[in-house]
Amino acid sequence: MIVVTGATGALNGATVEHLLKRMPAEQIGISVRDTAKAQHFADRGVRVRQGSYEDPAALQHSFEGAEQVLLVSSNDPHTDAVALHRVGIDAAVAASARRILYTSHQGAGADSPFHPARDHAATEQLLANSGVAWTALRNGFYAHSLGWLLGDWQQSGTITAPADGPVSWTDRADAAEAAAVILTGERAFDGPVTLSARQAVTFDDVAAQASKITGRKVERIVLDDEAWIAAKVAAGTPEAMARMTLTTFEAAREGRFAAVDPQLGELLGREPRTVADQLAADLDAA
């Protein structure tokens, strides 16, 4: 059995949908905080059990019989993510899972300015010390994040942001599908696996692509870090949140998100979606 946590979320929920296309539902289990939100999976034969990183006993019960467990990373900036991930790893080990998979992030590193990257690196070390086979799915920076990093470029015709660096913006849906391929495949992926788009681009490149798609000039304007923080705060963003977001740009400037790898496309059997695809989708949704 494969057990997936966080299956009512966008990422691992999509992974479960892809698993259902590749294996019998009775061989899939999910561990969720609120089982009512997973009724659509239960109706299709998936085993649904309550479990959360805050409840080790329930989590271990939800992992019962699992050969593989896919742990979703915590996205709550106000919690000790590494401590929560430790609970998940310990529960999987206690449940005798043969392999633990974890949704990590491109650029995981203990010295990264981007705080989640440090959490991912620490979690990967926990996995390495667990005594169980493990796979860290180092997903590229999700392309839908561009929606809030680029600002109101569709209206203003400008991309106004701090200095950045190349990022291999990756479609979250592609990463979710690749996870299902890895979970159901015969090949063992040991340790970190980079799942990224094929090209890393800067905001200058994004502005050029946006200009091409819209048929009108989109200008890239670089703001000083503190000027950008001040503008965000003036627009209503809490300063702590703005400074957290700034670390994304700082890490990008250090090349933390520039890695590209053909692995994602090979797993999907097609070209991964691109930044241009994301921009076009954003325009269609506007």
Tab-separated table of C-alpha atoms in Angstrom:
chain	number	residue	atom	x	y	z
A	1	MET	CA	0.000	0.000	0.000
A	2	ILE	CA	1.021	3.596	-0.685
A	3	VAL	CA	-0.092	6.138	1.930
A	4	VAL	CA	-0.117	9.840	1.105
A	5	THR	CA	-0.371	12.674	3.627
A	6	GLY	CA	-1.917	16.049	2.922
A	7	ALA	CA	-4.150	14.552	0.252
A	8	THR	CA	-6.779	17.269	0.592
A	9	GLY	CA	-4.179	19.822	-0.520
A	10	ALA	CA	-3.456	20.832	-4.099
A	11	LEU	CA	-0.110	19.033	-4.474
A	12	ASN	CA	-0.618	15.625	-2.883
A	13	GLY	CA	-4.314	15.624	-3.774
A	14	ALA	CA	-3.275	15.730	-7.419
A	15	THR	CA	-0.747	12.981	-6.782
A	16	VAL	CA	-3.515	10.739	-5.426
A	17	GLU	CA	-5.586	11.430	-8.549
A	18	HIS	CA	-2.675	10.241	-10.672
A	19	LEU	CA	-2.160	7.198	-8.449
A	20	LEU	CA	-5.792	6.239	-9.045
A	21	LYS	CA	-5.046	6.106	-12.764
A	22	ARG	CA	-2.083	3.818	-12.218
A	23	MET	CA	-3.126	1.331	-9.501
A	24	PRO	CA	-6.193	-0.101	-7.715
A	25	ALA	CA	-7.823	2.266	-5.243
A	26	GLU	CA	-7.692	-0.313	-2.444
A	27	GLN	CA	-3.886	-0.148	-2.604
A	28	ILE	CA	-3.922	3.583	-1.825
A	29	GLY	CA	-4.321	5.106	1.618
A	30	ILE	CA	-4.428	8.737	2.633
A	31	SER	CA	-3.770	10.418	5.956
A	32	VAL	CA	-5.661	13.667	6.388
A	33	ARG	CA	-6.479	16.100	9.161
A	34	ASP	CA	-10.194	16.226	8.238
A	35	THR	CA	-11.586	12.986	6.791
A	36	ALA	CA	-14.810	14.702	5.692
A	37	LYS	CA	-12.813	16.676	3.133
A	38	ALA	CA	-11.535	13.406	1.668
A	39	GLN	CA	-14.929	11.766	1.156
A	40	HIS	CA	-14.511	11.993	-2.625
A	41	PHE	CA	-11.523	9.659	-2.301
A	42	ALA	CA	-13.265	7.305	0.119
A	43	ASP	CA	-16.190	7.025	-2.320
A	44	ARG	CA	-13.753	5.715	-4.923
A	45	GLY	CA	-12.301	3.038	-2.648
A	46	VAL	CA	-9.278	4.821	-1.190
A	47	ARG	CA	-8.571	4.079	2.469
A	48	VAL	CA	-9.044	7.323	4.391
A	49	ARG	CA	-7.774	7.706	7.945
A	50	GLN	CA	-7.371	10.696	10.193
A	51	GLY	CA	-3.824	11.706	10.947
A	52	SER	CA	-1.700	14.785	11.429
A	53	TYR	CA	1.823	15.683	12.437
A	54	GLU	CA	0.378	17.015	15.719
A	55	ASP	CA	-0.988	13.551	16.646
A	56	PRO	CA	1.751	10.894	16.394
A	57	ALA	CA	-0.474	7.979	17.446
A	58	ALA	CA	-3.170	8.748	14.890
A	59	LEU	CA	-0.540	9.335	12.235
A	60	GLN	CA	1.067	5.954	12.833
A	61	HIS	CA	-2.364	4.304	12.657
A	62	SER	CA	-3.025	6.030	9.343
A	63	PHE	CA	0.270	4.598	8.015
A	64	GLU	CA	-0.610	1.018	8.984
A	65	GLY	CA	0.337	-1.447	6.259
A	66	ALA	CA	2.150	1.121	4.131
A	67	GLU	CA	5.077	-0.003	2.020
A	68	GLN	CA	5.680	3.593	0.944
A	69	VAL	CA	4.659	6.837	2.645
A	70	LEU	CA	4.627	10.214	0.910
A	71	LEU	CA	5.034	13.017	3.448
A	72	VAL	CA	3.962	16.508	2.471
A	73	SER	CA	6.050	19.355	3.852
A	74	SER	CA	4.421	21.769	6.280
A	75	ASN	CA	3.532	25.135	4.754
A	76	ASP	CA	2.733	26.914	8.014
A	77	PRO	CA	5.409	29.587	8.608
A	78	HIS	CA	4.393	29.875	12.264
A	79	THR	CA	5.256	26.293	13.238
A	80	ASP	CA	8.459	24.324	13.751
A	81	ALA	CA	8.280	22.512	10.434
A	82	VAL	CA	11.276	20.289	11.087
A	83	ALA	CA	9.792	19.041	14.363
A	84	LEU	CA	6.529	18.238	12.582
A	85	HIS	CA	8.367	16.419	9.808
A	86	ARG	CA	10.256	14.420	12.430
A	87	VAL	CA	6.898	13.171	13.747
A	88	GLY	CA	5.942	12.069	10.238
A	89	ILE	CA	9.233	10.269	9.670
A	90	ASP	CA	9.099	8.542	13.058
A	91	ALA	CA	5.514	7.408	12.411
A	92	ALA	CA	6.468	5.958	9.035
A	93	VAL	CA	9.413	4.113	10.573
A	94	ALA	CA	7.193	2.788	13.378
A	95	ALA	CA	4.689	1.589	10.787
A	96	SER	CA	7.500	-0.382	9.073
A	97	ALA	CA	7.305	1.508	5.783
A	98	ARG	CA	9.995	0.389	3.367
A	99	ARG	CA	10.456	3.834	1.821
A	100	ILE	CA	9.642	7.388	2.867
A	101	LEU	CA	9.177	10.066	0.237
A	102	TYR	CA	9.061	13.756	1.098
A	103	THR	CA	8.024	16.821	-0.879
A	104	SER	CA	11.193	18.848	-0.569
A	105	HIS	CA	12.217	21.906	-2.589
A	106	GLN	CA	14.756	22.916	-5.139
A	107	GLY	CA	17.648	24.704	-3.457
A	108	ALA	CA	17.350	22.922	-0.113
A	109	GLY	CA	20.323	24.036	1.941
A	110	ALA	CA	21.222	24.746	5.550
A	111	ASP	CA	22.786	28.092	4.643
A	112	SER	CA	20.076	29.397	2.304
A	113	PRO	CA	18.605	32.857	2.957
A	114	PHE	CA	15.224	31.288	2.110
A	115	HIS	CA	14.025	29.828	5.426
A	116	PRO	CA	11.949	26.941	3.998
A	117	ALA	CA	15.093	25.734	2.195
A	118	ARG	CA	16.774	25.319	5.577
A	119	ASP	CA	13.792	23.354	6.880
A	120	HIS	CA	13.927	21.072	3.848
A	121	ALA	CA	17.654	20.473	4.311
A	122	ALA	CA	17.153	19.606	7.981
A	123	THR	CA	14.296	17.242	7.103
A	124	GLU	CA	16.393	15.517	4.462
A	125	GLN	CA	19.037	14.929	7.134
A	126	LEU	CA	16.386	13.362	9.370
A	127	LEU	CA	15.426	11.098	6.494
A	128	ALA	CA	19.043	10.129	5.918
A	129	ASN	CA	19.339	9.208	9.593
A	130	SER	CA	16.044	7.266	9.706
A	131	GLY	CA	17.453	3.911	8.662
A	132	VAL	CA	14.757	3.608	5.981
A	133	ALA	CA	15.138	4.075	2.227
A	134	TRP	CA	14.118	7.628	1.333
A	135	THR	CA	13.482	9.964	-1.550
A	136	ALA	CA	13.401	13.755	-1.362
A	137	LEU	CA	11.359	15.191	-4.211
A	138	ARG	CA	13.150	18.496	-4.744
A	139	ASN	CA	10.400	20.191	-6.685
A	140	GLY	CA	11.242	23.321	-8.614
A	141	PHE	CA	9.842	26.618	-7.368
A	142	TYR	CA	6.142	26.426	-8.208
A	143	ALA	CA	5.271	28.610	-11.170
A	144	HIS	CA	1.908	29.677	-9.769
A	145	SER	CA	3.891	31.675	-7.191
A	146	LEU	CA	4.636	34.103	-9.998
A	147	GLY	CA	1.087	35.352	-9.580
A	148	TRP	CA	2.004	37.128	-6.344
A	149	LEU	CA	5.671	37.806	-7.015
A	150	LEU	CA	5.111	39.639	-10.288
A	151	GLY	CA	2.476	42.000	-8.937
A	152	ASP	CA	-0.187	43.625	-11.144
A	153	TRP	CA	1.875	43.428	-14.327
A	154	GLN	CA	-1.198	42.751	-16.466
A	155	GLN	CA	-2.651	46.135	-15.546
A	156	SER	CA	0.519	48.180	-15.038
A	157	GLY	CA	2.608	46.778	-17.870
A	158	THR	CA	5.563	46.550	-15.482
A	159	ILE	CA	7.187	43.864	-13.382
A	160	THR	CA	8.439	45.787	-10.377
A	161	ALA	CA	10.467	43.716	-7.928
A	162	PRO	CA	13.899	43.439	-6.296
A	163	ALA	CA	16.893	42.143	-8.209
A	164	ASP	CA	16.497	38.428	-8.813
A	165	GLY	CA	18.302	35.497	-10.384
A	166	PRO	CA	17.457	32.541	-12.610
A	167	VAL	CA	14.687	30.248	-11.367
A	168	SER	CA	13.485	27.049	-13.022
A	169	TRP	CA	9.806	27.803	-12.413
A	170	THR	CA	7.990	24.468	-12.346
A	171	ASP	CA	4.329	23.603	-12.690
A	172	ARG	CA	2.956	22.134	-9.455
A	173	ALA	CA	0.685	19.787	-11.380
A	174	ASP	CA	3.701	18.364	-13.211
A	175	ALA	CA	5.480	17.754	-9.902
A	176	ALA	CA	2.395	16.017	-8.514
A	177	GLU	CA	2.184	13.712	-11.522
A	178	ALA	CA	5.902	12.901	-11.340
A	179	ALA	CA	5.513	11.872	-7.702
A	180	ALA	CA	2.879	9.329	-8.721
A	181	VAL	CA	5.148	7.987	-11.456
A	182	ILE	CA	7.983	7.547	-8.962
A	183	LEU	CA	5.730	5.909	-6.366
A	184	THR	CA	4.409	3.346	-8.833
A	185	GLY	CA	7.547	2.769	-10.882
A	186	GLU	CA	10.068	-0.039	-10.594
A	187	ARG	CA	13.088	2.254	-10.398
A	188	ALA	CA	14.252	3.238	-6.915
A	189	PHE	CA	15.049	6.920	-6.531
A	190	ASP	CA	17.361	7.221	-3.546
A	191	GLY	CA	18.077	10.524	-1.830
A	192	PRO	CA	17.347	13.914	-3.416
A	193	VAL	CA	15.719	13.996	-6.864
A	194	THR	CA	15.474	17.319	-8.713
A	195	LEU	CA	12.137	17.767	-10.472
A	196	SER	CA	12.322	21.042	-12.356
A	197	ALA	CA	11.435	22.706	-15.610
A	198	ARG	CA	14.063	22.527	-18.328
A	199	GLN	CA	14.970	26.218	-18.270
A	200	ALA	CA	15.807	28.724	-15.547
A	201	VAL	CA	14.725	32.295	-16.275
A	202	THR	CA	15.065	35.717	-14.680
A	203	PHE	CA	12.336	38.324	-14.350
A	204	ASP	CA	13.901	40.045	-17.365
A	205	ASP	CA	13.157	36.870	-19.307
A	206	VAL	CA	9.655	36.707	-17.827
A	207	ALA	CA	8.990	40.295	-18.889
A	208	ALA	CA	10.107	39.453	-22.430
A	209	GLN	CA	7.830	36.406	-22.531
A	210	ALA	CA	4.918	38.412	-21.115
A	211	SER	CA	5.475	41.028	-23.818
A	212	LYS	CA	5.394	38.348	-26.505
A	213	ILE	CA	2.239	36.717	-25.150
A	214	THR	CA	0.296	39.943	-24.649
A	215	GLY	CA	1.583	41.766	-27.714
A	216	ARG	CA	2.442	44.834	-25.632
A	217	LYS	CA	5.601	45.931	-23.911
A	218	VAL	CA	6.006	44.686	-20.348
A	219	GLU	CA	8.884	46.480	-18.629
A	220	ARG	CA	11.071	45.048	-15.878
A	221	ILE	CA	11.782	47.575	-13.106
A	222	VAL	CA	14.295	46.704	-10.392
A	223	LEU	CA	13.624	48.175	-6.964
A	224	ASP	CA	16.060	48.439	-4.081
A	225	ASP	CA	15.221	45.803	-1.465
A	226	GLU	CA	14.160	48.277	1.209
A	227	ALA	CA	12.190	50.373	-1.273
A	228	TRP	CA	10.320	47.240	-2.330
A	229	ILE	CA	9.624	46.344	1.319
A	230	ALA	CA	8.298	49.860	1.936
A	231	ALA	CA	6.044	49.643	-1.131
A	232	LYS	CA	4.654	46.287	-0.036
A	233	VAL	CA	3.965	47.528	3.495
A	234	ALA	CA	2.302	50.665	2.126
A	235	ALA	CA	0.056	48.408	0.033
A	236	GLY	CA	-1.046	46.478	3.118
A	237	THR	CA	1.370	43.544	3.305
A	238	PRO	CA	2.632	42.881	6.852
A	239	GLU	CA	6.318	43.743	7.045
A	240	ALA	CA	7.251	40.287	8.353
A	241	MET	CA	5.572	38.706	5.344
A	242	ALA	CA	7.278	41.116	2.941
A	243	ARG	CA	10.681	40.369	4.436
A	244	MET	CA	10.005	36.644	4.215
A	245	THR	CA	9.168	37.060	0.539
A	246	LEU	CA	12.332	39.078	0.003
A	247	THR	CA	14.391	36.026	0.966
A	248	THR	CA	13.067	34.382	-2.193
A	249	PHE	CA	14.811	37.047	-4.257
A	250	GLU	CA	17.949	36.870	-2.110
A	251	ALA	CA	18.190	33.111	-2.633
A	252	ALA	CA	17.539	33.494	-6.350
A	253	ARG	CA	20.377	36.020	-6.588
A	254	GLU	CA	22.660	33.368	-5.107
A	255	GLY	CA	21.557	30.885	-7.769
A	256	ARG	CA	19.715	28.668	-5.305
A	257	PHE	CA	16.821	27.990	-7.689
A	258	ALA	CA	18.751	27.868	-10.968
A	259	ALA	CA	19.227	24.097	-11.205
A	260	VAL	CA	17.560	22.379	-14.142
A	261	ASP	CA	17.237	18.668	-14.744
A	262	PRO	CA	15.691	16.557	-17.530
A	263	GLN	CA	14.329	14.089	-14.956
A	264	LEU	CA	10.865	15.669	-14.717
A	265	GLY	CA	10.266	15.507	-18.452
A	266	GLU	CA	11.535	11.938	-18.596
A	267	LEU	CA	9.142	10.869	-15.847
A	268	LEU	CA	6.195	12.621	-17.485
A	269	GLY	CA	7.022	11.408	-20.980
A	270	ARG	CA	6.496	14.942	-22.285
A	271	GLU	CA	7.889	18.423	-21.948
A	272	PRO	CA	7.137	20.025	-18.571
A	273	ARG	CA	5.008	23.156	-18.632
A	274	THR	CA	6.888	26.421	-18.952
A	275	VAL	CA	6.710	29.955	-17.572
A	276	ALA	CA	5.055	30.981	-20.827
A	277	ASP	CA	2.359	28.371	-20.168
A	278	GLN	CA	1.814	29.796	-16.670
A	279	LEU	CA	1.607	33.372	-17.917
A	280	ALA	CA	-0.913	32.344	-20.556
A	281	ALA	CA	-2.972	30.514	-17.953
A	282	ASP	CA	-2.914	33.575	-15.678
A	283	LEU	CA	-4.125	35.740	-18.557
A	284	ASP	CA	-6.949	33.312	-19.358
A	285	ALA	CA	-8.014	33.330	-15.708
A	286	ALA	CA	-8.007	37.123	-15.474
